[in-house]
Each structure stands twice: as structure tokens, then as C-alpha cells.
mmCIF file of C-alpha atoms in Angstrom:
data_model
loop_
_atom_site.group_PDB
_atom_site.id
_atom_site.type_symbol
_atom_site.label_atom_id
_atom_site.label_comp_id
_atom_site.label_asym_id
_atom_site.label_seq_id
_atom_site.Cartn_x
_atom_site.Cartn_y
_atom_site.Cartn_z
ATOM 1 C CA MET A 143 -4.286 9.759 8.830
ATOM 2 C CA THR A 144 -7.165 9.920 5.879
ATOM 3 C CA LEU A 145 -7.989 6.760 3.888
ATOM 4 C CA TYR A 146 -9.025 7.656 0.687
ATOM 5 C CA PRO A 147 -11.222 5.541 -1.268
ATOM 6 C CA PHE A 148 -8.998 4.000 -4.246
ATOM 7 C CA SER A 149 -11.245 2.537 -6.984
ATOM 8 C CA PHE A 150 -11.257 4.102 -10.345
ATOM 9 C CA THR A 151 -13.838 1.278 -12.067
ATOM 10 C CA THR A 152 -16.880 3.154 -13.153
ATOM 11 C CA LYS A 153 -17.433 6.574 -14.510
ATOM 12 C CA LYS A 154 -19.449 7.585 -11.619
ATOM 13 C CA GLN A 155 -16.581 7.045 -9.694
ATOM 14 C CA ASP A 156 -14.174 9.309 -11.740
ATOM 15 C CA ALA A 157 -15.493 12.411 -10.558
ATOM 16 C CA GLU A 158 -14.928 11.245 -6.990
ATOM 17 C CA SER A 159 -11.842 10.213 -7.713
ATOM 18 C CA MET A 160 -10.630 13.593 -9.031
ATOM 19 C CA VAL A 161 -11.931 15.315 -5.860
ATOM 20 C CA ASP A 162 -10.071 12.633 -3.859
ATOM 21 C CA LEU A 163 -6.756 13.244 -5.553
ATOM 22 C CA PHE A 164 -7.220 16.829 -5.011
ATOM 23 C CA SER A 165 -7.689 16.514 -1.775
ATOM 24 C CA LEU A 166 -4.556 13.976 -1.171
ATOM 25 C CA ILE A 167 -2.309 17.319 -3.201
ATOM 26 C CA LYS A 168 -3.793 19.827 -1.058
ATOM 27 C CA ASP A 169 -2.663 17.662 2.056
ATOM 28 C CA TYR A 170 0.203 17.137 0.200
ATOM 29 C CA LEU A 171 0.989 20.718 -0.231
ATOM 30 C CA VAL A 172 -0.156 21.689 3.810
ATOM 31 C CA ASP A 173 1.943 18.838 5.280
ATOM 32 C CA GLN A 174 4.305 17.217 3.580
ATOM 33 C CA GLU A 175 5.174 14.535 5.578
ATOM 34 C CA ASP A 176 1.462 13.700 6.360
ATOM 35 C CA GLY A 177 0.763 14.384 2.685
ATOM 36 C CA ILE A 178 3.680 11.846 1.229
ATOM 37 C CA ARG A 179 2.401 9.365 3.504
ATOM 38 C CA CYS A 180 -1.403 9.732 2.618
ATOM 39 C CA LEU A 181 -0.098 9.647 -1.020
ATOM 40 C CA ILE A 182 1.742 6.472 -0.697
ATOM 41 C CA THR A 183 -1.243 4.925 0.925
ATOM 42 C CA TRP A 184 -3.642 5.762 -1.668
ATOM 43 C CA TYR A 185 -0.944 4.530 -4.445
ATOM 44 C CA LEU A 186 -0.404 1.222 -2.871
ATOM 45 C CA ASN A 187 -4.112 0.644 -1.927
ATOM 46 C CA LEU A 188 -4.937 1.461 -5.453
ATOM 47 C CA VAL A 189 -2.597 -1.172 -6.802
ATOM 48 C CA MET A 190 -4.127 -3.612 -4.426
ATOM 49 C CA GLU A 191 -7.658 -3.169 -5.933
ATOM 50 C CA GLU A 192 -6.467 -3.174 -9.586
ATOM 51 C CA GLU A 193 -4.493 -6.550 -8.802
ATOM 52 C CA ALA A 194 -7.862 -8.186 -7.026
ATOM 53 C CA LEU A 195 -9.683 -7.206 -10.054
ATOM 54 C CA LEU A 196 -7.328 -9.310 -12.518
ATOM 55 C CA GLN A 197 -6.934 -12.055 -9.612
ATOM 56 C CA ALA A 198 -10.786 -12.285 -9.624
ATOM 57 C CA GLY A 199 -11.349 -12.117 -13.066
ATOM 58 C CA ALA A 200 -14.161 -9.342 -12.945
ATOM 59 C CA GLN A 201 -15.169 -5.928 -11.592
ATOM 60 C CA ARG A 202 -16.606 -5.841 -8.225
ATOM 61 C CA TYR A 203 -20.465 -7.103 -8.062
ATOM 62 C CA GLU A 204 -20.343 -7.943 -11.664
ATOM 63 C CA ARG A 205 -21.537 -11.149 -12.851
ATOM 64 C CA THR A 206 -19.675 -13.089 -15.436
ATOM 65 C CA ASP A 207 -18.613 -16.511 -16.290
ATOM 66 C CA SER A 208 -15.059 -15.534 -16.024
ATOM 67 C CA ARG A 209 -15.351 -14.627 -12.250
ATOM 68 C CA LYS A 210 -12.638 -16.917 -10.320
ATOM 69 C CA ALA A 211 -13.497 -15.301 -6.847
ATOM 70 C CA SER A 212 -15.615 -13.461 -4.885
ATOM 71 C CA ARG A 213 -14.989 -10.213 -2.756
ATOM 72 C CA ASN A 214 -14.945 -10.672 1.279
ATOM 73 C CA GLY A 215 -13.796 -7.269 2.428
ATOM 74 C CA TYR A 216 -10.758 -5.762 3.679
ATOM 75 C CA LYS A 217 -7.953 -6.606 6.002
ATOM 76 C CA PRO A 218 -6.088 -4.177 7.576
ATOM 77 C CA ARG A 219 -2.378 -4.385 6.969
ATOM 78 C CA THR A 220 0.177 -1.953 8.319
ATOM 79 C CA LEU A 221 3.712 -1.464 6.339
ATOM 80 C CA LEU A 222 6.505 0.195 8.003
ATOM 81 C CA THR A 223 8.267 2.923 5.361
ATOM 82 C CA THR A 224 10.948 5.514 6.040
ATOM 83 C CA TYR A 225 7.727 7.927 5.830
ATOM 84 C CA GLY A 226 6.184 6.085 9.067
ATOM 85 C CA GLU A 227 3.044 3.263 9.280
ATOM 86 C CA LEU A 228 0.905 3.438 6.521
ATOM 87 C CA GLU A 229 -2.424 1.371 7.114
ATOM 88 C CA LEU A 230 -3.368 -0.566 3.835
ATOM 89 C CA LEU A 231 -6.280 -2.049 3.029
ATOM 90 C CA LYS A 232 -5.376 -5.418 1.631
ATOM 91 C CA PRO A 233 -8.472 -6.943 -0.212
ATOM 92 C CA GLN A 234 -9.860 -10.465 0.446
ATOM 93 C CA PHE A 235 -11.618 -13.067 -1.405
ATOM 94 C CA ARG A 236 -13.661 -15.971 -0.215
ATOM 95 C CA GLU A 237 -12.065 -18.810 -2.533
ATOM 96 C CA PHE A 238 -8.355 -17.987 -2.171
ATOM 97 C CA HIS A 239 -5.928 -15.736 -0.447
ATOM 98 C CA PHE A 240 -5.299 -12.444 -2.008
ATOM 99 C CA GLN A 241 -1.437 -12.374 -3.624
ATOM 100 C CA THR A 242 -0.089 -9.005 -4.019
ATOM 101 C CA GLN A 243 3.195 -8.184 -5.737
ATOM 102 C CA ILE A 244 3.931 -4.798 -3.718
ATOM 103 C CA ILE A 245 4.010 -6.686 -0.301
ATOM 104 C CA GLU A 246 5.934 -9.407 0.529
ATOM 105 C CA THR A 247 3.684 -11.853 2.742
ATOM 106 C CA TYR A 248 5.232 -11.024 5.926
ATOM 107 C CA SER A 249 6.880 -7.704 5.172
ATOM 108 C CA ARG A 250 6.869 -5.297 8.104
ATOM 109 C CA VAL A 251 9.738 -3.064 7.107
ATOM 110 C CA GLU A 252 10.608 -1.412 3.708
ATOM 111 C CA GLN A 253 13.041 -3.383 2.048
ATOM 112 C CA SER A 254 15.218 -0.517 1.058
ATOM 113 C CA ILE A 255 15.973 -0.265 4.763
ATOM 114 C CA LEU A 256 16.778 -3.906 4.672
ATOM 115 C CA SER A 257 19.222 -3.564 1.672
ATOM 116 C CA ALA A 258 21.066 -0.568 3.163
ATOM 117 C CA VAL A 259 21.684 -2.478 6.459
ATOM 118 C CA ALA A 260 22.977 -5.414 4.199
ATOM 119 C CA GLU A 261 25.060 -2.626 2.291
ATOM 120 C CA SER A 262 26.456 -1.000 5.215
ATOM 121 C CA TYR A 263 27.728 -4.607 6.339
ATOM 122 C CA LEU A 264 29.026 -5.926 3.603
ATOM 123 C CA GLN A 265 30.941 -2.573 3.301
ATOM 124 C CA GLY A 266 32.698 -3.056 7.025
ATOM 125 C CA VAL A 267 30.334 -0.196 8.681
ATOM 126 C CA SER A 268 30.608 -0.842 12.475
ATOM 127 C CA THR A 269 27.592 -2.783 14.311
ATOM 128 C CA ARG A 270 27.505 -0.117 16.803
ATOM 129 C CA TRP A 271 26.593 2.422 13.914
ATOM 130 C CA VAL A 272 23.895 0.110 12.551
ATOM 131 C CA ASN A 273 22.392 -0.221 15.617
ATOM 132 C CA LYS A 274 22.305 3.537 16.197
ATOM 133 C CA VAL A 275 20.756 3.892 12.548
ATOM 134 C CA MET A 276 18.512 1.212 13.325
ATOM 135 C CA ALA A 277 17.142 2.711 16.724
ATOM 136 C CA ALA A 278 16.764 6.107 14.920
ATOM 137 C CA LEU A 279 14.376 4.443 12.129
ATOM 138 C CA GLY A 280 12.206 2.719 14.680
#
């Protein structure tokens, strides 16, 4: 799976971002399953990048008095979804831990899967059937 750049913070990057978006759409049209994984990965990385900008209080490499933290690269993060494993790049800071609203701290499984299993249990679906479904999901 290809990881695409995800920062839209400067004018220079706008043209590059449009090319990346075009290649994402092309990937989706060629192989929908892999394409949707790439689109979701790109979108979640974009959201985390914007959250990092807000938490840091400044753009990357920007010198300002309002800056709260300095960037310290990225930490690879795997998220298991209904579309398969997504390899995300979670921003890091030197001064404090990056907090994201899109992924819970120790979440490895998409919340919709957990909700579906809980709902099935509450409606009286047999545990054997739930085990079969969970085995199929991985």
C-alpha cells in the first residue's frame, strides 16, 4: 500500500496535493478495495496532521511565540478496520503526547465492529454465530 503525503499547509504543496489526490482516485478506480484503504489512510493522516497543527499552535517550521510544542517526527500506527489494516502516521511532539480524536488511545479495531458484536449479543444472537463472524473478520 502506498502512503501519500497529506499536508496541505503551503501554496507550493497545493499542486503536489492535487497530483496525490488524483493518484488516490486513480488507485480507487483501478482496485477499489486497495483504493479505499489508501483513501481512508490519506484522510485519517490528513486529519491527524491538522490536529497536530492545532495542538502545536503553529505550522511546521514556523517560529512564533504562540507555539506550544515542537514536532518530533511520526510514529507508525496500525488500525484494523473493515477494509483491512491501515498503516497510519501518528505525529509526535517533544513536549507532550499527541492526542487525536479519531483513534482511541489503545484502539486496534474499528468501533463499528465492536458495536455490531455488542448489538448482536443484546438481541440474543448465538455466541457460536458471533464467534464465526469474528473469525471471518480476523
